[in-house]
Tab-separated table of C-alpha atoms and ligand atoms in Angstrom:
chain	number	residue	atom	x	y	z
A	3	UNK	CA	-44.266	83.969	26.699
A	4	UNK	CA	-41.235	83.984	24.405
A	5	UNK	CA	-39.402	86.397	26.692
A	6	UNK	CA	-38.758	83.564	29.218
A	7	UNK	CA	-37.110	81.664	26.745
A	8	UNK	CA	-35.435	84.654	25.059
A	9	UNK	CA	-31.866	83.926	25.892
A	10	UNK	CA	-31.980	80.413	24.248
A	11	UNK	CA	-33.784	81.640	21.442
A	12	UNK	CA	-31.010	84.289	20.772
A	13	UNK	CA	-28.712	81.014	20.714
A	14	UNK	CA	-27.734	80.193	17.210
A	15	UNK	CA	-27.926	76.356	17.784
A	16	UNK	CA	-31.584	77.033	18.872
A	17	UNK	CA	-32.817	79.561	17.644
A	18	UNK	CA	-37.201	80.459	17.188
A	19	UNK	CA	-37.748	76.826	15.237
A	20	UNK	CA	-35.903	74.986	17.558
A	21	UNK	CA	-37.533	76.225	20.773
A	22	UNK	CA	-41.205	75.719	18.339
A	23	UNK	CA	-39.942	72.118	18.167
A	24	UNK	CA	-38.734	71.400	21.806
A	25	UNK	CA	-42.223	72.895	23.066
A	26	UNK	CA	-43.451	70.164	20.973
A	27	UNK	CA	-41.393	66.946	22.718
A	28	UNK	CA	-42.027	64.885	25.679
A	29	UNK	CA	-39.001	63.679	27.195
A	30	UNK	CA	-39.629	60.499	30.441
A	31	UNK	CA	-36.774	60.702	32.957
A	32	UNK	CA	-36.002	57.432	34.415
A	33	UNK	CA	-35.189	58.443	38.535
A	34	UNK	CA	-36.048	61.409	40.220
A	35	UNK	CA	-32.279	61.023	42.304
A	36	UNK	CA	-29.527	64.076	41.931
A	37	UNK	CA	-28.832	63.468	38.023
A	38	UNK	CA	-33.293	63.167	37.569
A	39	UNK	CA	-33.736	66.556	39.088
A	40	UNK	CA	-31.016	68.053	37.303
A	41	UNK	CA	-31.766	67.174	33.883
A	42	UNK	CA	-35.689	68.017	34.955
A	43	UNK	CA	-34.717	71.432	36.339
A	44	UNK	CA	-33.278	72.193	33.111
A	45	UNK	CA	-35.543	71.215	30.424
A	46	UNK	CA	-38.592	72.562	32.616
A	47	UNK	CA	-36.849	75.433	32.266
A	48	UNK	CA	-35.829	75.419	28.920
A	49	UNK	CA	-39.454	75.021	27.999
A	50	UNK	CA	-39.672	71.155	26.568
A	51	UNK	CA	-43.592	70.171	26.018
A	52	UNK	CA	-44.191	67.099	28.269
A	53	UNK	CA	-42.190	65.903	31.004
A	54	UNK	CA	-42.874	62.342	32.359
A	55	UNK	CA	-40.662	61.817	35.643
A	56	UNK	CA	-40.430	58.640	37.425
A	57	UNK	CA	-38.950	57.427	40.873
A	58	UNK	CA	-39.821	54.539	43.126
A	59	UNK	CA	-38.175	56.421	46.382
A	60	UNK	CA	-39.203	59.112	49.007
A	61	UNK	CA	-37.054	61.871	49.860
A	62	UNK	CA	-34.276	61.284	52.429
A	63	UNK	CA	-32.247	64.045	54.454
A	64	UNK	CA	-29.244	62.611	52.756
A	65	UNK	CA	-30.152	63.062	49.103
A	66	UNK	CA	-30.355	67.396	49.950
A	67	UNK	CA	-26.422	67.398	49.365
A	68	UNK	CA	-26.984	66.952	45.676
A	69	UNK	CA	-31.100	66.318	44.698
A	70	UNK	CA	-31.235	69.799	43.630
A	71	UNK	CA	-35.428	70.069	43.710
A	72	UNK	CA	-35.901	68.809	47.657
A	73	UNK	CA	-36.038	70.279	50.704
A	74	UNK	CA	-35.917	69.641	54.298
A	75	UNK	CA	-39.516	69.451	54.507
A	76	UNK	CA	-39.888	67.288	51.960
A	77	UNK	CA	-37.423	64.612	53.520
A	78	UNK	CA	-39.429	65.127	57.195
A	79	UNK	CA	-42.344	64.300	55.396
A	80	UNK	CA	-40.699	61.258	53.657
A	81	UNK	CA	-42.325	62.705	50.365
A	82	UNK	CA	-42.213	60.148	47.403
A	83	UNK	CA	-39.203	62.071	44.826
A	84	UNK	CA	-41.540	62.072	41.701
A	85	UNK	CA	-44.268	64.435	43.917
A	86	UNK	CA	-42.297	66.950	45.302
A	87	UNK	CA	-40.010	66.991	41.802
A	88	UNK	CA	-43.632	67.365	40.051
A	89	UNK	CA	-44.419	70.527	42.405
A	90	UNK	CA	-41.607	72.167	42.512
A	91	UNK	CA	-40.926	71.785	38.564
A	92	UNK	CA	-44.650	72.951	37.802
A	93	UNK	CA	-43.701	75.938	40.317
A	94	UNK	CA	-40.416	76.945	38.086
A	95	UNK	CA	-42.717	76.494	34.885
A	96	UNK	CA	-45.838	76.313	34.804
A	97	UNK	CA	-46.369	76.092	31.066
A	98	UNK	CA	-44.584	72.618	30.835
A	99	UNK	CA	-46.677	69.543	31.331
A	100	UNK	CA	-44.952	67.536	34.473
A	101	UNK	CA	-46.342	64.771	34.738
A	102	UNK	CA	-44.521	62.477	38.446
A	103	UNK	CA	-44.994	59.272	39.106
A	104	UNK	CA	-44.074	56.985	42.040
A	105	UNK	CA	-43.562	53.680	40.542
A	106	UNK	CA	-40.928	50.844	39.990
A	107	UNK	CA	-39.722	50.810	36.515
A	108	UNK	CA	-40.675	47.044	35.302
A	109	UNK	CA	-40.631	45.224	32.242
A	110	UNK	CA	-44.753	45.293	32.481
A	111	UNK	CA	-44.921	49.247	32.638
A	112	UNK	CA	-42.031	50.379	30.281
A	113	UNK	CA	-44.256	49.366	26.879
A	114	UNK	CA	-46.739	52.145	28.445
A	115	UNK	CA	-44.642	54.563	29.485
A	116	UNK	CA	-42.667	55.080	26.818
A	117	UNK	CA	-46.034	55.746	24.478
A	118	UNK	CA	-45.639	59.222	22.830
A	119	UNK	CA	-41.816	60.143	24.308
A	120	UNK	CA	-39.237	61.686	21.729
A	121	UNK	CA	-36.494	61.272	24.118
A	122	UNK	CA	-35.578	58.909	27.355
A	123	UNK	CA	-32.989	59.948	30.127
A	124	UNK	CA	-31.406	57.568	32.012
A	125	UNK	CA	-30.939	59.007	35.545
A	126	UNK	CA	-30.825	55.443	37.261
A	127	UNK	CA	-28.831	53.953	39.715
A	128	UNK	CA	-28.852	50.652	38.533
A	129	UNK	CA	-28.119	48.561	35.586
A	130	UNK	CA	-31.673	46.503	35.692
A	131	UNK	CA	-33.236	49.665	34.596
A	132	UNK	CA	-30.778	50.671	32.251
A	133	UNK	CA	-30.910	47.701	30.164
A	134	UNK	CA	-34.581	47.848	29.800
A	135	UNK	CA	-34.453	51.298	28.953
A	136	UNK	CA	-31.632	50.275	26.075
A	137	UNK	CA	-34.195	47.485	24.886
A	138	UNK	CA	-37.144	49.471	24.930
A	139	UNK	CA	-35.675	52.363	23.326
A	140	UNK	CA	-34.300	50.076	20.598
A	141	UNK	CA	-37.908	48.311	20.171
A	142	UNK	CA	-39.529	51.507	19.371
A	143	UNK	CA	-36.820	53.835	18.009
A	144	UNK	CA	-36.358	56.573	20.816
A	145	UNK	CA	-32.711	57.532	21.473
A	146	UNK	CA	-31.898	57.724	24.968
A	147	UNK	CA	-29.072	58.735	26.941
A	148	UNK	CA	-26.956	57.108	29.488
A	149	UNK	CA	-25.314	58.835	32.621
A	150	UNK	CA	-23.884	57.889	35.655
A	151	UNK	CA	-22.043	59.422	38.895
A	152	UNK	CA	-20.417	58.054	41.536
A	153	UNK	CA	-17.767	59.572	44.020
A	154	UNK	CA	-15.875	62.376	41.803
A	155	UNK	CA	-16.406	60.230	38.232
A	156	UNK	CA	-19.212	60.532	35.847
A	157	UNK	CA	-19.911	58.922	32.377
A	158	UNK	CA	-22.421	59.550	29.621
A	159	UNK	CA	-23.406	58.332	25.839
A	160	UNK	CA	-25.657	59.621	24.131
A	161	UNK	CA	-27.935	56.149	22.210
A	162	UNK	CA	-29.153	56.957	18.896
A	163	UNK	CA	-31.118	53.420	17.524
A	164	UNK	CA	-30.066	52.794	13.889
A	165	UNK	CA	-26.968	54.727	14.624
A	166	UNK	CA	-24.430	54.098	17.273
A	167	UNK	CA	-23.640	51.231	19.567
A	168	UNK	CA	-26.395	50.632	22.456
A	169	UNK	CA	-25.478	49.737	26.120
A	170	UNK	CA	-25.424	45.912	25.274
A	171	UNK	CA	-22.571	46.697	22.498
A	172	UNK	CA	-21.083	48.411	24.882
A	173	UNK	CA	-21.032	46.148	27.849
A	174	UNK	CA	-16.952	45.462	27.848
A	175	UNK	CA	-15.951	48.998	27.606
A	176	UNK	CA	-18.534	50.550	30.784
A	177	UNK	CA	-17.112	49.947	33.740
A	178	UNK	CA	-20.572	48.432	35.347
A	179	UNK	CA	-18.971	48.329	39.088
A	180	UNK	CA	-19.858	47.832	42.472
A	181	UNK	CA	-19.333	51.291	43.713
A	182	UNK	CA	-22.330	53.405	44.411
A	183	UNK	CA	-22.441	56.293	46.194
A	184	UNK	CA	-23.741	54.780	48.852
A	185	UNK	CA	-20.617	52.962	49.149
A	186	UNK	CA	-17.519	55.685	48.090
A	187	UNK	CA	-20.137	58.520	48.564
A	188	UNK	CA	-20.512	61.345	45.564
A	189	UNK	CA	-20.143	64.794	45.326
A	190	UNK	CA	-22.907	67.604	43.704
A	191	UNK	CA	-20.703	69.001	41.090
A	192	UNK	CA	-19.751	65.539	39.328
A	193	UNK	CA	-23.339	65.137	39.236
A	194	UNK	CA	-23.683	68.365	37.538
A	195	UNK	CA	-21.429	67.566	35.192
A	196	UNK	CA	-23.131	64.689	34.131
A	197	UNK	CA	-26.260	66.370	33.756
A	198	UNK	CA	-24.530	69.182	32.067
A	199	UNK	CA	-23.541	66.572	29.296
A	200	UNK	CA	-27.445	64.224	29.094
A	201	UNK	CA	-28.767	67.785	29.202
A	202	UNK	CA	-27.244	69.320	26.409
A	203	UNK	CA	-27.247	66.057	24.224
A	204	UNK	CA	-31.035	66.448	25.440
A	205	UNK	CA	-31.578	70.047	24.201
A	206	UNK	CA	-29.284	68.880	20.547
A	207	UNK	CA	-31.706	66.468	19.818
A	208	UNK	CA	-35.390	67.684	21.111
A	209	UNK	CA	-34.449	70.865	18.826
A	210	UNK	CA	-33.849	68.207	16.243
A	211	UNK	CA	-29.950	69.125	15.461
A	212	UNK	CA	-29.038	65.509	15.298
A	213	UNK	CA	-25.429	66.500	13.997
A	214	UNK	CA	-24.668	68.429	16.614
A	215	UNK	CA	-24.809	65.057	19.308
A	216	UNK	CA	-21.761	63.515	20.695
A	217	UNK	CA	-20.850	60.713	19.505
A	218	UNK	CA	-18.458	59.713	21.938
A	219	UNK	CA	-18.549	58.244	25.186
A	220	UNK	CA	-17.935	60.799	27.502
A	221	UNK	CA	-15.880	60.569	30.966
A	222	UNK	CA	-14.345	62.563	33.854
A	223	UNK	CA	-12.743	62.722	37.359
A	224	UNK	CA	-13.073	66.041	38.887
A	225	UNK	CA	-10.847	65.264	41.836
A	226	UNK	CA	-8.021	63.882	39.511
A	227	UNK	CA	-8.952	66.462	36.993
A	228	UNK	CA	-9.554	63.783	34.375
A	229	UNK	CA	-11.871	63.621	31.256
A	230	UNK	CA	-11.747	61.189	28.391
A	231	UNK	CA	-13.570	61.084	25.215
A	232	UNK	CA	-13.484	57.507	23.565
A	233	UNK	CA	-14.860	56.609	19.517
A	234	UNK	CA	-17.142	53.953	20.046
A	235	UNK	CA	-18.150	54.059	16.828
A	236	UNK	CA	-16.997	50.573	15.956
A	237	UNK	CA	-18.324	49.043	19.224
A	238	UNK	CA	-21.881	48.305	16.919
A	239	UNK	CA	-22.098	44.797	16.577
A	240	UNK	CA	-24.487	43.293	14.105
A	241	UNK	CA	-25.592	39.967	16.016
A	242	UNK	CA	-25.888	42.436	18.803
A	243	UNK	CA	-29.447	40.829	20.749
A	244	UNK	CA	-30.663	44.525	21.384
A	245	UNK	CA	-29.715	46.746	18.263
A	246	UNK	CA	-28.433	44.023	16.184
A	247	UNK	CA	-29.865	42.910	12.510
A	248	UNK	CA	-32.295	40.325	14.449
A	249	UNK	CA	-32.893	41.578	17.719
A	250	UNK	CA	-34.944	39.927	20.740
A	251	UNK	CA	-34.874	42.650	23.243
A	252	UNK	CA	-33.322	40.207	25.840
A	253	UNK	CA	-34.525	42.299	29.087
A	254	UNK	CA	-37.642	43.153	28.025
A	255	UNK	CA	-38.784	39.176	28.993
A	256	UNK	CA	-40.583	38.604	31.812
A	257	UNK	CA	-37.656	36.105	32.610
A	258	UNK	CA	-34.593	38.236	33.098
A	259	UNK	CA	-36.881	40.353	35.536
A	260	UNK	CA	-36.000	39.975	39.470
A	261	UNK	CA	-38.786	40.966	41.898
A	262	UNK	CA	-36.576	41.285	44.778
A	263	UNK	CA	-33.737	43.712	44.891
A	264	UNK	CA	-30.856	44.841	47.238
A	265	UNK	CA	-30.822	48.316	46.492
A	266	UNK	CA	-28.053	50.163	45.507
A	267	UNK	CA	-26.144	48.751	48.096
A	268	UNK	CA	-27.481	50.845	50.427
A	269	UNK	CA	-28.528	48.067	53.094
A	270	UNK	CA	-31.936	47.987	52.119
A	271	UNK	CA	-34.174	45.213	50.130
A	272	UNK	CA	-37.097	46.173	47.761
A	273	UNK	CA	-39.865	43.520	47.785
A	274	UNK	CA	-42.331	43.483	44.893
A	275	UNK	CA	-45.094	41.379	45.021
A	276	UNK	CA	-45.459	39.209	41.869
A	277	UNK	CA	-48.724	40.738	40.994
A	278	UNK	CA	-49.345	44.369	40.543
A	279	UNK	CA	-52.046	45.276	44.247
A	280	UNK	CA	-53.397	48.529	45.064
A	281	UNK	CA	-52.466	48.727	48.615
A	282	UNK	CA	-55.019	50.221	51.260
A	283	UNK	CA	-52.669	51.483	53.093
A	284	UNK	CA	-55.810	52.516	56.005
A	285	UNK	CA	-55.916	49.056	55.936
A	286	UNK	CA	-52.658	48.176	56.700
A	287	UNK	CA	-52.277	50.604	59.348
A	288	UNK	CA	-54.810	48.681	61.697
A	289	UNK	CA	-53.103	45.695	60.912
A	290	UNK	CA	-49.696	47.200	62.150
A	291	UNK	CA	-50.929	48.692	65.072
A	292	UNK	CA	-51.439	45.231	66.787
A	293	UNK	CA	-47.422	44.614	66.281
A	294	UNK	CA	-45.780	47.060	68.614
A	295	UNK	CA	-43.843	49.137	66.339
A	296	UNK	CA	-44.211	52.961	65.459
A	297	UNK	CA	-45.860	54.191	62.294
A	298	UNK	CA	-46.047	57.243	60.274
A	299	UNK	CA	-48.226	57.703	57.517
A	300	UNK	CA	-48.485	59.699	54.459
A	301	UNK	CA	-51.011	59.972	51.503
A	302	UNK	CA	-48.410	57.833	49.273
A	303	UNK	CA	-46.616	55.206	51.870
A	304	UNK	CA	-46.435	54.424	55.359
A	305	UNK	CA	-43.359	53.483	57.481
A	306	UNK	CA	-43.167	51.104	60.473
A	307	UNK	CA	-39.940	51.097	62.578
A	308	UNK	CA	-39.330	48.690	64.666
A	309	UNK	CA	-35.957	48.368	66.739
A	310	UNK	CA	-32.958	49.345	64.292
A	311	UNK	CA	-35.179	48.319	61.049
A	312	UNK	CA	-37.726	50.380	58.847
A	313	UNK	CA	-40.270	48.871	56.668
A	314	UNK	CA	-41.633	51.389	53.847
A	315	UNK	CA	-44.888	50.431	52.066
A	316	UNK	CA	-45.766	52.061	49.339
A	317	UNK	CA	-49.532	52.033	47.265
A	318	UNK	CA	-48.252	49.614	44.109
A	319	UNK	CA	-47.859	46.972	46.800
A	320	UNK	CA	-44.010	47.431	46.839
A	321	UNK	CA	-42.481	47.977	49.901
A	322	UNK	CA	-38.785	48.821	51.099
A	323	UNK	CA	-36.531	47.125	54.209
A	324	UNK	CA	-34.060	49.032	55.194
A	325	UNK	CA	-31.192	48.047	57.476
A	326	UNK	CA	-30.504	44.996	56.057
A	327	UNK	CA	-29.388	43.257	52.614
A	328	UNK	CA	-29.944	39.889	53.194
A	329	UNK	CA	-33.049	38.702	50.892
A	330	UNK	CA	-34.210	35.776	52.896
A	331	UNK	CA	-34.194	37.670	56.175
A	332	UNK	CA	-35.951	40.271	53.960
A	333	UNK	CA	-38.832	38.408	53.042
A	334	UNK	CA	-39.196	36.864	56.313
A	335	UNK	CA	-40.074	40.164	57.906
A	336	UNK	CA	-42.483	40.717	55.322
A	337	UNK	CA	-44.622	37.667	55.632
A	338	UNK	CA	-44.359	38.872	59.428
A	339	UNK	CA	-45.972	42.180	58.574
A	340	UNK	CA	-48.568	41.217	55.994
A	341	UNK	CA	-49.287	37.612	56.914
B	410	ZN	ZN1	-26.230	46.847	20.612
């Protein structure tokens, strides 16, 4: 058993008691996209105890540039991201616990679902997410770490609670843009990078070599052969509402919480209902078969197209437009489908 992880092992900042203590950790990655299945890949392979893997998507031909655990087949077959990243990572190792899960990372579910984890990655596309994810992991004292990619640019910092600044101290010095690379586009090795950095700030801490982890916020431009390193040590602020002396976990209200979303401004609109439903999807087949449009059907979603516009359902009662981004026009199609 050892043998697999031999080469780590032989690795001074490892070593036999730190690979003992990373088969002991569960680590939840927030997005099964290109920098999820990176930083999966690797600590599947590097033999980490429990992995918890969320994603609210399916698999589209045009994540296979970069979404390093997908194939063809799996975008045909419109497969939700957390099941064929659960497959294929219990197929690389089968003595980690994978545990995928399609769902929409909400303020309701994050309590749960970060129950038992020694470690969050961020591997989001959005800064909803991210700021419950800083909130939560504040709350209940799990360091996290934050990455993100877009075009030939990538950032990361590394969270520690009680330590350094979280992503609320932060806010002024991330640039929180527009871009996304459904707008400028991105290319596979920025990603890597990124996941090189969450990944071994990852491997530093599960191990349990807390001086080892960078303390600075890390950034790069591989087409302008940039990189940057910045102290953001002083950044903490003590009436910060997250990490602060008196914190009230701002995002982790039901308030701040939006239930519809344009996402990633990739012309399409999520819909959530307001209540969690467990969708027959049987059920709602019948009911779309009286409206004239084509449907395809899988054990996790079904897809209607109609003209130039798809409608995705998925089992949680969420369901995707896509080929639009206006919201009103968005829920009007919906109350057209479902009634
Ligand atoms: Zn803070």
């Amino acid at each position: 058993m050892q043998e697999r992880y031999s080469r780590q092992i032989l690795f001074d900042g490892i070593g036999e008691e730190g690979q003992q203590n990373l088969q002991k950790k569960h680590v939840l990655i927030v997005g099964a996209g290109a920098l999820g299945t990176g930083n999966a890949e690797i600590l599947t392979r590097a033999g980490v105890g429990r992995l918890t893997i969320v994603d609210r998507d399916y698999v589209e031909v045009s994540n296979l540039q970069r979404q390093q655990l997908y194939t063809e087949r799996d975008a045909n077959d419109r497969i939700p991201k957390a099941i064929a990243a659960q497959k294929r990572l219990r197929e690389i190792n089968p003595y980690v616990e994978v545990d995928g899960k399609i769902m929409d990372v909400t303020v309701e579910e994050i309590d749960r679902l970060v129950s038992n984890v020694d470690l969050i990655i961020d591997a989001t596309d959005n800064f909803e997410i991210r700021f419950l994810i800083n909130d939560v992991s504040q709350k209940h004292r799990i360091p996290w770490i934050y990455g993100g990619c877009v075009s030939s640019y990538g950032i990361s910092f590394t969270v520690l609670p009680g330590e350094t600044p979280c992503l609320n101290c932060l806010l002024e010095t991330i640039p929180l843009g527009g871009a996304t690379c459904d707008t400028v586009g991105v290319i596979a090795p920025a990603v890597q990078m990124v996941v090189a950095y969450q990944s071994a700030e990852a491997l530093k801490i599960l191990v349990e070599d807390f001086e080892a982890v960078r303390r600075k916020l890390v950034s790069f431009d591989l087409w302008k052969n940039e990189q940057s390193a910045i102290d953001v040590s002083r950044l903490r602020k003590e009436d910060c509402p997250s990490c602060g002396t008196s914190p009230t976990y701002p995002y982790l209200s039901y308030e701040n919480q939006t239930k519809t979303a344009v996402l990633c401004g990739r012309n399409t609109v999520q819909i959530r209902p307001p209540k969690k439903v467990n969708r027959d999807l049987n059920a709602l087949v019948t009911q779309l078969e009286n409206q004239g449009g084509a449907i395809e059907q899988n054990p996790f979603l079904v897809s209607y197209q109609s003209e130039d516009r798809r409608v995705v359902f998925f089992k949680d009662g969420r369901v995707l437009i896509h080929g639009m981004k206006d919201i009103v026009e968005a829920k009007k199609i919906y109350h057209q489908l479902l009634g």
